[in-house]
C-alpha cells in the first residue's frame, strides 16, 4: 500500500486571479516533474547499485514519496518566497484593477512603477546605499561564519593537545618499560 502525499498550495482570499493561475501552473509543473516516469528515471541512475543490492531498490521505492514531497515542498516554499519578495500578487492585483477599469471605460490611475527617490538622493546614491547594505549583510554573515570556524579550530586544537599529552604519556611509559627491559637484560 502506497500513500501519495500531494503538495498543495494554499490560496488566500484576495489573491489576483493571474497569481492563482500562476500558482496552479507551478503546481502542475511540480506534479509533472515528479511523476512516475521521473521516479523511474531517478531509479535508472542507480540501476547497477539496485541490481547488486536489491534491498536498496525496495528502500528507494519506500522513501521516494518522501523525497518527492520534500522536493515539492522546497520548490513551493521558494516560489512563495520569491513571489512575496518581488510583490508579484500585488503587481498582478494592480494590473487586474487597470484592466477592469479599462474594460468599464473608466480610467484608472496607474500605480507608480518606480518608487520616488528619498529627498536629496540621486539614483547613484541609492545604488551605493543598496550595495553598501548588501555588502554589510554579507560581511555580517561572513563574520558569523568566521566566528563559528574559529570556535571549531579552538575545539580541534584542544583535542590535538589532549592527544599529544596522551601520546607523550604513552611514549614515557614505553621508555620506562624499555629501560626496565634493558636493566633486566644487563642483569642476566
Coordinates of C-alpha atoms in Angstrom, one line a residue:
X1 CA 0.0 0.0 0.0
X2 CA 1.5 3.3 -1.1
X3 CA 0.3 6.6 0.3
X4 CA 0.8 9.5 -2.0
X5 CA 1.2 12.9 -0.4
X6 CA 0.4 15.9 -2.5
X7 CA 1.9 19.3 -2.0
X8 CA -1.0 21.7 -2.2
X9 CA -0.7 25.5 -2.4
X10 CA -2.9 27.4 -0.1
X11 CA -4.8 30.1 -2.0
X12 CA -5.6 33.2 0.1
X13 CA -8.6 35.4 -0.4
X14 CA -7.6 38.5 -2.2
X15 CA -5.0 36.8 -4.5
X16 CA -5.0 38.1 -8.0
X17 CA -6.6 35.7 -10.5
X18 CA -3.5 35.7 -12.5
X19 CA -1.4 34.9 -9.4
X20 CA -3.7 32.0 -8.6
X21 CA -3.3 30.7 -12.2
X22 CA 0.5 31.1 -11.9
X23 CA 0.5 29.1 -8.7
X24 CA -1.7 26.4 -10.4
X25 CA 0.7 26.2 -13.3
X26 CA 3.6 25.9 -10.9
X27 CA 1.8 23.1 -9.1
X28 CA 1.1 21.3 -12.4
X29 CA 4.8 21.6 -13.3
X30 CA 5.7 20.0 -9.9
X31 CA 3.3 17.2 -10.4
X32 CA 4.6 16.6 -14.0
X33 CA 8.2 16.8 -13.0
X34 CA 7.8 14.4 -10.1
X35 CA 5.7 11.9 -11.9
X36 CA 6.2 8.1 -12.0
X37 CA 8.4 8.4 -15.1
X38 CA 10.6 10.8 -13.2
X39 CA 10.8 8.2 -10.4
X40 CA 11.9 5.6 -12.9
X41 CA 14.4 7.9 -14.4
X42 CA 15.9 8.5 -11.0
X43 CA 15.9 4.8 -10.3
X44 CA 17.7 4.1 -13.5
X45 CA 20.6 6.3 -12.5
X46 CA 21.3 3.8 -9.7
X47 CA 20.3 0.7 -11.5
X48 CA 23.8 -1.0 -11.1
X49 CA 23.6 -0.4 -7.3
X50 CA 20.0 -1.7 -7.1
X51 CA 20.9 -4.8 -9.1
X52 CA 23.8 -5.5 -6.8
X53 CA 21.7 -4.7 -3.6
X54 CA 18.0 -5.3 -4.4
X55 CA 17.0 -4.2 -0.9
X56 CA 18.2 -0.7 -1.7
X57 CA 15.8 -0.6 -4.6
X58 CA 13.0 -1.6 -2.3
X59 CA 14.1 1.1 0.2
X60 CA 14.2 3.7 -2.6
X61 CA 10.6 2.7 -3.5
X62 CA 9.6 3.2 0.1
X63 CA 11.3 6.6 0.6
X64 CA 10.6 8.1 -2.9
X65 CA 7.2 9.6 -1.8
X66 CA 9.1 11.4 1.0
X67 CA 11.8 12.6 -1.5
X68 CA 9.0 13.7 -3.9
X69 CA 7.2 15.6 -1.1
X70 CA 10.4 17.3 0.1
X71 CA 11.2 18.4 -3.5
X72 CA 7.7 19.8 -4.0
X73 CA 7.6 21.4 -0.6
X74 CA 11.0 23.1 -1.1
X75 CA 10.1 24.4 -4.6
X76 CA 6.8 25.6 -3.4
X77 CA 8.3 27.5 -0.5
X78 CA 11.0 29.0 -2.7
X79 CA 8.3 30.1 -5.2
X80 CA 6.2 31.7 -2.5
X81 CA 9.3 33.5 -1.1
X82 CA 10.3 34.9 -4.5
X83 CA 6.8 35.9 -5.3
X84 CA 6.5 37.7 -2.0
X85 CA 9.9 39.4 -2.3
X86 CA 9.0 40.6 -5.8
X87 CA 5.5 41.6 -4.8
X88 CA 4.0 39.5 -7.7
X89 CA 0.5 39.2 -6.2
X90 CA 0.3 43.0 -5.5
X91 CA 1.5 43.8 -9.0
X92 CA -1.0 41.4 -10.6
X93 CA -3.8 42.9 -8.5
X94 CA -2.9 46.3 -9.7
X95 CA -2.8 45.1 -13.3
X96 CA -6.2 43.5 -12.9
X97 CA -7.6 46.8 -11.5
X98 CA -6.2 48.6 -14.5
X99 CA -7.7 46.1 -16.9
X100 CA -11.0 46.1 -15.2
X101 CA -11.1 49.9 -15.3
X102 CA -10.2 49.9 -19.0
X103 CA -13.0 47.4 -19.7
X104 CA -15.5 49.5 -17.9
X105 CA -14.5 52.5 -19.9
X106 CA -13.0 54.2 -16.9
X107 CA -9.5 55.5 -16.5
X108 CA -7.6 54.1 -13.6
X109 CA -4.6 55.7 -12.3
X110 CA -1.6 53.6 -13.0
X111 CA 0.3 52.6 -9.8
X112 CA 3.8 54.1 -9.7
X113 CA 6.3 51.6 -11.2
X114 CA 9.2 53.4 -9.8
X115 CA 9.4 54.4 -6.2
X116 CA 10.3 58.0 -5.6
X117 CA 13.9 58.7 -4.6
X118 CA 14.5 59.8 -1.0
X119 CA 14.8 63.6 -0.7
X120 CA 18.3 64.8 -1.8
X121 CA 19.5 61.4 -3.2
X122 CA 20.5 60.6 -6.7
X123 CA 20.0 57.2 -8.3
X124 CA 23.7 56.6 -7.9
X125 CA 23.4 57.4 -4.1
X126 CA 20.5 54.9 -3.8
X127 CA 22.5 52.2 -5.7
X128 CA 25.6 52.9 -3.4
X129 CA 23.4 52.6 -0.3
X130 CA 21.8 49.4 -1.5
X131 CA 25.2 48.0 -2.5
X132 CA 26.6 49.0 0.9
X133 CA 23.7 47.4 2.7
X134 CA 24.1 44.2 0.7
X135 CA 27.8 44.1 1.4
X136 CA 27.2 44.8 5.1
X137 CA 24.8 41.9 5.3
X138 CA 27.3 39.7 3.5
X139 CA 30.1 40.9 5.9
X140 CA 28.0 40.1 8.9
X141 CA 27.3 36.6 7.5
X142 CA 31.0 36.0 6.8
X143 CA 32.0 37.2 10.3
X144 CA 29.4 34.9 11.9
X145 CA 30.8 32.0 9.7
X146 CA 34.4 33.0 10.7
X147 CA 33.4 33.0 14.4
X148 CA 32.0 29.5 14.0
X149 CA 35.1 28.3 12.2
X150 CA 37.4 29.9 14.9
X151 CA 35.4 28.0 17.6
X152 CA 35.8 24.8 15.6
X153 CA 39.5 25.4 15.4
X154 CA 39.8 26.0 19.1
X155 CA 38.0 22.7 19.8
X156 CA 40.2 20.9 17.3
X157 CA 43.4 22.4 18.8
X158 CA 42.3 21.4 22.3
X159 CA 41.6 17.8 21.0
X160 CA 45.0 17.8 19.4
X161 CA 46.7 19.0 22.6
X162 CA 44.9 16.3 24.5
X163 CA 46.0 13.6 22.1
X164 CA 49.6 15.0 22.2
X165 CA 49.5 14.7 26.0
X166 CA 48.3 11.2 25.8
X167 CA 51.0 10.3 23.2
X168 CA 53.7 11.9 25.5
X169 CA 52.5 9.9 28.4
X170 CA 52.4 6.7 26.3
X171 CA 55.9 7.4 25.0
X172 CA 57.2 8.0 28.5
X173 CA 55.5 4.7 29.6
X174 CA 57.2 2.9 26.7
X175 CA 60.6 4.4 27.6
X176 CA 60.2 3.3 31.2
X177 CA 59.4 -0.3 30.1
X178 CA 62.3 -0.2 27.6
X179 CA 64.6 0.9 30.4
X180 CA 63.4 -1.9 32.7
X181 CA 63.8 -4.5 29.9
X182 CA 67.4 -3.2 29.3
X183 CA 68.2 -3.3 33.0
X184 CA 66.8 -6.8 33.2
X185 CA 68.8 -7.9 30.2
X186 CA 72.0 -6.5 31.6
X187 CA 71.4 -8.2 34.9
X188 CA 71.2 -11.6 33.2

